[in-house]
Each structure stands twice: as structure tokens, then as C-alpha cells.
XYZ file of N, CA and C in Angstrom:
255
model
N 107.726 129.690 173.804
C 109.007 128.915 173.187
C 109.356 129.671 171.861
N 110.583 129.710 171.727
C 111.197 130.432 170.397
C 110.893 129.620 169.177
N 111.022 128.307 169.292
C 110.889 127.539 168.164
C 109.567 126.586 168.237
N 108.415 127.362 168.127
C 107.161 126.616 168.169
C 106.886 126.110 166.784
N 105.934 125.127 166.864
C 105.510 124.420 165.481
C 104.186 125.079 165.030
N 103.879 124.796 163.712
C 102.655 125.221 163.217
C 101.566 124.595 163.987
N 101.680 123.362 164.374
C 100.657 122.657 165.199
C 100.369 123.510 166.465
N 101.418 123.784 167.268
C 101.233 124.532 168.280
C 100.692 125.925 168.175
N 101.049 126.650 167.214
C 100.477 127.809 166.848
C 98.885 127.822 166.490
N 98.614 126.746 165.876
C 97.211 126.529 165.597
C 96.244 126.033 166.800
N 97.001 125.775 167.919
C 96.247 125.256 169.045
C 96.294 123.974 169.481
N 97.295 123.325 168.917
C 97.557 121.922 169.270
C 97.017 120.899 168.387
N 96.904 119.616 168.731
C 96.637 118.649 167.577
C 95.097 118.638 167.294
N 94.269 119.193 168.140
C 92.808 119.223 167.844
C 92.181 120.429 167.476
N 92.871 121.426 167.173
C 92.329 122.787 166.830
C 92.455 123.004 165.339
N 92.862 122.269 164.433
C 92.809 122.705 163.106
C 91.494 122.708 162.516
N 91.122 123.892 162.005
C 89.784 124.143 161.350
C 89.960 124.635 159.973
N 88.814 124.550 159.283
C 88.876 125.146 157.864
C 89.215 126.637 157.781
N 88.774 127.366 158.815
C 89.020 128.777 158.745
C 90.399 128.984 159.146
N 91.040 128.097 160.057
C 92.511 128.245 160.278
C 93.358 128.086 159.117
N 92.927 126.969 158.289
C 93.633 126.822 157.016
C 93.564 128.060 156.132
N 92.349 128.569 155.984
C 92.115 129.739 155.206
C 92.884 130.955 155.695
N 93.369 131.037 156.876
C 94.046 132.339 157.366
C 95.619 131.903 157.765
N 96.036 130.678 157.324
C 97.364 130.235 157.604
C 98.256 131.001 156.512
N 99.302 131.676 157.047
C 100.127 132.428 156.014
C 101.252 131.545 155.526
N 101.349 130.414 155.863
C 102.468 129.410 155.470
C 101.946 128.765 154.150
N 100.824 128.886 153.797
C 100.344 128.308 152.424
C 99.880 129.425 151.501
N 100.203 129.059 150.171
C 99.532 130.120 149.158
C 98.050 129.870 149.000
N 97.422 130.722 148.294
C 96.056 130.616 148.146
C 95.686 129.271 147.452
N 96.468 128.869 146.497
C 96.285 127.598 145.744
C 96.372 126.502 146.660
N 97.382 126.439 147.434
C 97.565 125.349 148.464
C 96.384 125.281 149.566
N 96.092 126.418 149.814
C 94.735 126.506 150.762
C 93.623 125.874 150.200
N 93.392 126.253 149.013
C 92.180 125.721 148.136
C 92.264 124.308 148.051
N 93.312 123.852 147.594
C 93.577 122.364 147.499
C 93.383 121.564 148.610
N 93.877 122.024 149.982
C 93.620 121.445 151.075
C 92.095 121.503 151.603
N 91.632 122.702 151.394
C 90.029 122.765 151.761
C 89.227 121.813 150.868
N 89.483 121.827 149.544
C 88.612 120.917 148.784
C 88.927 119.413 149.049
N 90.175 119.004 149.542
C 90.279 117.745 149.874
C 89.565 117.561 151.363
N 89.610 118.349 152.084
C 88.911 118.335 153.402
C 87.550 118.173 153.208
N 86.902 118.971 152.279
C 85.521 118.817 151.925
C 85.113 117.442 151.531
N 86.002 116.977 150.601
C 85.661 115.555 150.135
C 85.792 114.686 151.287
N 86.676 114.838 152.180
C 86.768 113.751 153.367
C 85.587 113.908 154.272
N 85.210 115.229 154.424
C 83.936 115.473 155.442
C 82.649 115.004 154.771
N 82.532 115.108 153.439
C 81.399 114.513 152.778
C 81.369 112.982 152.777
N 82.388 112.391 152.646
C 82.593 110.978 152.718
C 82.308 110.375 154.179
N 82.779 111.175 155.274
C 82.624 110.824 156.531
C 81.178 110.988 157.117
N 80.510 111.999 156.614
C 79.261 112.206 156.957
C 78.229 111.175 156.402
N 78.582 110.713 155.155
C 77.886 109.468 154.530
C 78.020 108.278 155.471
N 79.054 108.081 156.026
C 79.444 107.038 156.906
C 78.742 107.180 158.277
N 78.478 108.235 158.625
C 77.825 108.652 159.958
C 78.938 109.060 161.024
N 80.032 109.587 160.492
C 81.185 110.028 161.256
C 81.117 111.628 161.359
N 81.599 112.067 162.377
C 81.735 113.476 162.624
C 83.115 113.926 162.769
N 83.540 114.893 161.999
C 84.952 115.291 161.970
C 85.071 116.659 162.787
N 84.102 117.143 163.232
C 84.020 118.342 164.088
C 83.700 119.613 163.318
N 83.475 119.542 162.011
C 83.042 120.661 161.196
C 82.182 120.145 159.915
N 81.466 120.848 159.391
C 80.711 120.400 158.298
C 81.194 121.052 156.982
N 80.606 120.698 155.892
C 80.939 121.190 154.532
C 80.545 122.536 154.341
N 79.579 123.159 155.069
C 79.241 124.571 155.006
C 80.333 125.513 155.712
N 80.967 124.944 156.669
C 82.114 125.690 157.308
C 83.335 125.665 156.296
N 83.514 124.568 155.524
C 84.580 124.542 154.577
C 84.282 125.521 153.392
N 83.058 125.496 153.045
C 82.604 126.582 151.927
C 82.822 127.954 152.343
N 82.677 128.240 153.684
C 82.926 129.636 154.103
C 84.543 129.924 154.202
N 85.239 128.908 154.434
C 86.638 129.109 154.409
C 87.119 129.200 152.974
N 86.665 128.424 152.051
C 87.037 128.561 150.598
C 86.704 130.062 150.075
N 85.443 130.448 150.473
C 85.088 131.875 150.041
C 85.989 132.933 150.626
N 86.368 132.597 151.872
C 87.320 133.678 152.520
C 88.699 133.704 151.745
N 89.260 132.572 151.323
C 90.441 132.536 150.666
C 90.311 133.223 149.180
N 89.105 132.828 148.559
C 88.870 133.644 147.199
C 88.779 135.178 147.449
N 88.123 135.581 148.500
C 88.037 136.990 148.528
C 89.454 137.623 149.021
N 90.307 136.822 149.666
C 91.628 137.342 149.880
C 92.328 137.431 148.609
N 92.209 136.513 147.656
C 92.839 136.621 146.311
C 92.338 137.840 145.624
N 91.089 138.067 145.694
C 90.410 139.299 145.084
C 91.012 140.547 145.585
N 91.198 140.526 146.886
C 91.824 141.625 147.502
C 93.413 141.838 147.506
N 93.989 140.806 146.688
C 95.376 140.889 146.465
C 96.301 140.282 147.606
N 95.550 139.421 148.526
C 96.347 138.909 149.586
C 96.325 137.318 149.481
N 97.620 136.731 149.767
C 97.553 135.325 149.844
C 98.161 134.513 148.651
N 98.799 135.259 147.682
C 99.365 134.720 146.630
C 100.732 134.087 146.934
N 101.353 134.498 147.860
C 102.718 133.886 148.351
C 102.556 133.559 149.736
N 103.645 132.812 150.121
C 103.694 132.563 151.455
C 104.369 133.502 152.463
N 104.426 133.348 153.773
C 105.188 134.231 154.516
C 106.623 134.289 154.154
N 107.089 133.166 153.812
C 108.608 132.956 153.593
C 108.845 133.729 152.320
N 108.043 133.852 151.418
C 108.280 134.648 150.158
C 108.010 136.150 150.383
N 107.638 136.491 151.604
C 107.565 137.994 151.917
C 106.132 138.488 151.719
N 104.992 137.750 151.540
C 103.842 138.238 151.439
C 103.241 139.088 152.595
N 103.658 138.809 153.927
C 103.307 139.410 155.017
C 104.501 140.040 155.689
């Protein structure tokens, strides 16, 4: 389909993962880090309540490290709309 959505590109409703956020070209590095830190807070709270969100804090930490490495390498400062890719 020509006009697919971000949700469709990421695999549907159930496929959003921390690493997918880290590699999403529609967010700046700052936005990715903000989302990942919020997600980590949510996962930590959910695990204390005995709930499973499908990934753990360690996976989020790896995604955060990936975003930071991208910034060090000069990637991810802008979104695709601004011409970063």
C-alpha cells in the first residue's frame, strides 16, 4: 500500500519494541531517548506489579545504548522529514 502507517511499518499493533524505537527514523535522538526512558519506567513499574510487557529493562538499556552510539557516530540528530536520511 502506498500510504502505510508507522504502525504497519513496525509490524502491526503488537510489534513495537525498544530496538524498533531506537532505529525509527521519524524520531530525533532526543525523542527516542525520551520514549525509551518512559518505557523503562513503565516496564519497571509493571514488573513490580507482576505484569509482563514483552520485554525487559535490559532490552531497553540496549536500545538506549544504540541511540547514544548513533549520536556519537553523527546519526539521528534530525528526523527523516528534515533530511537526515
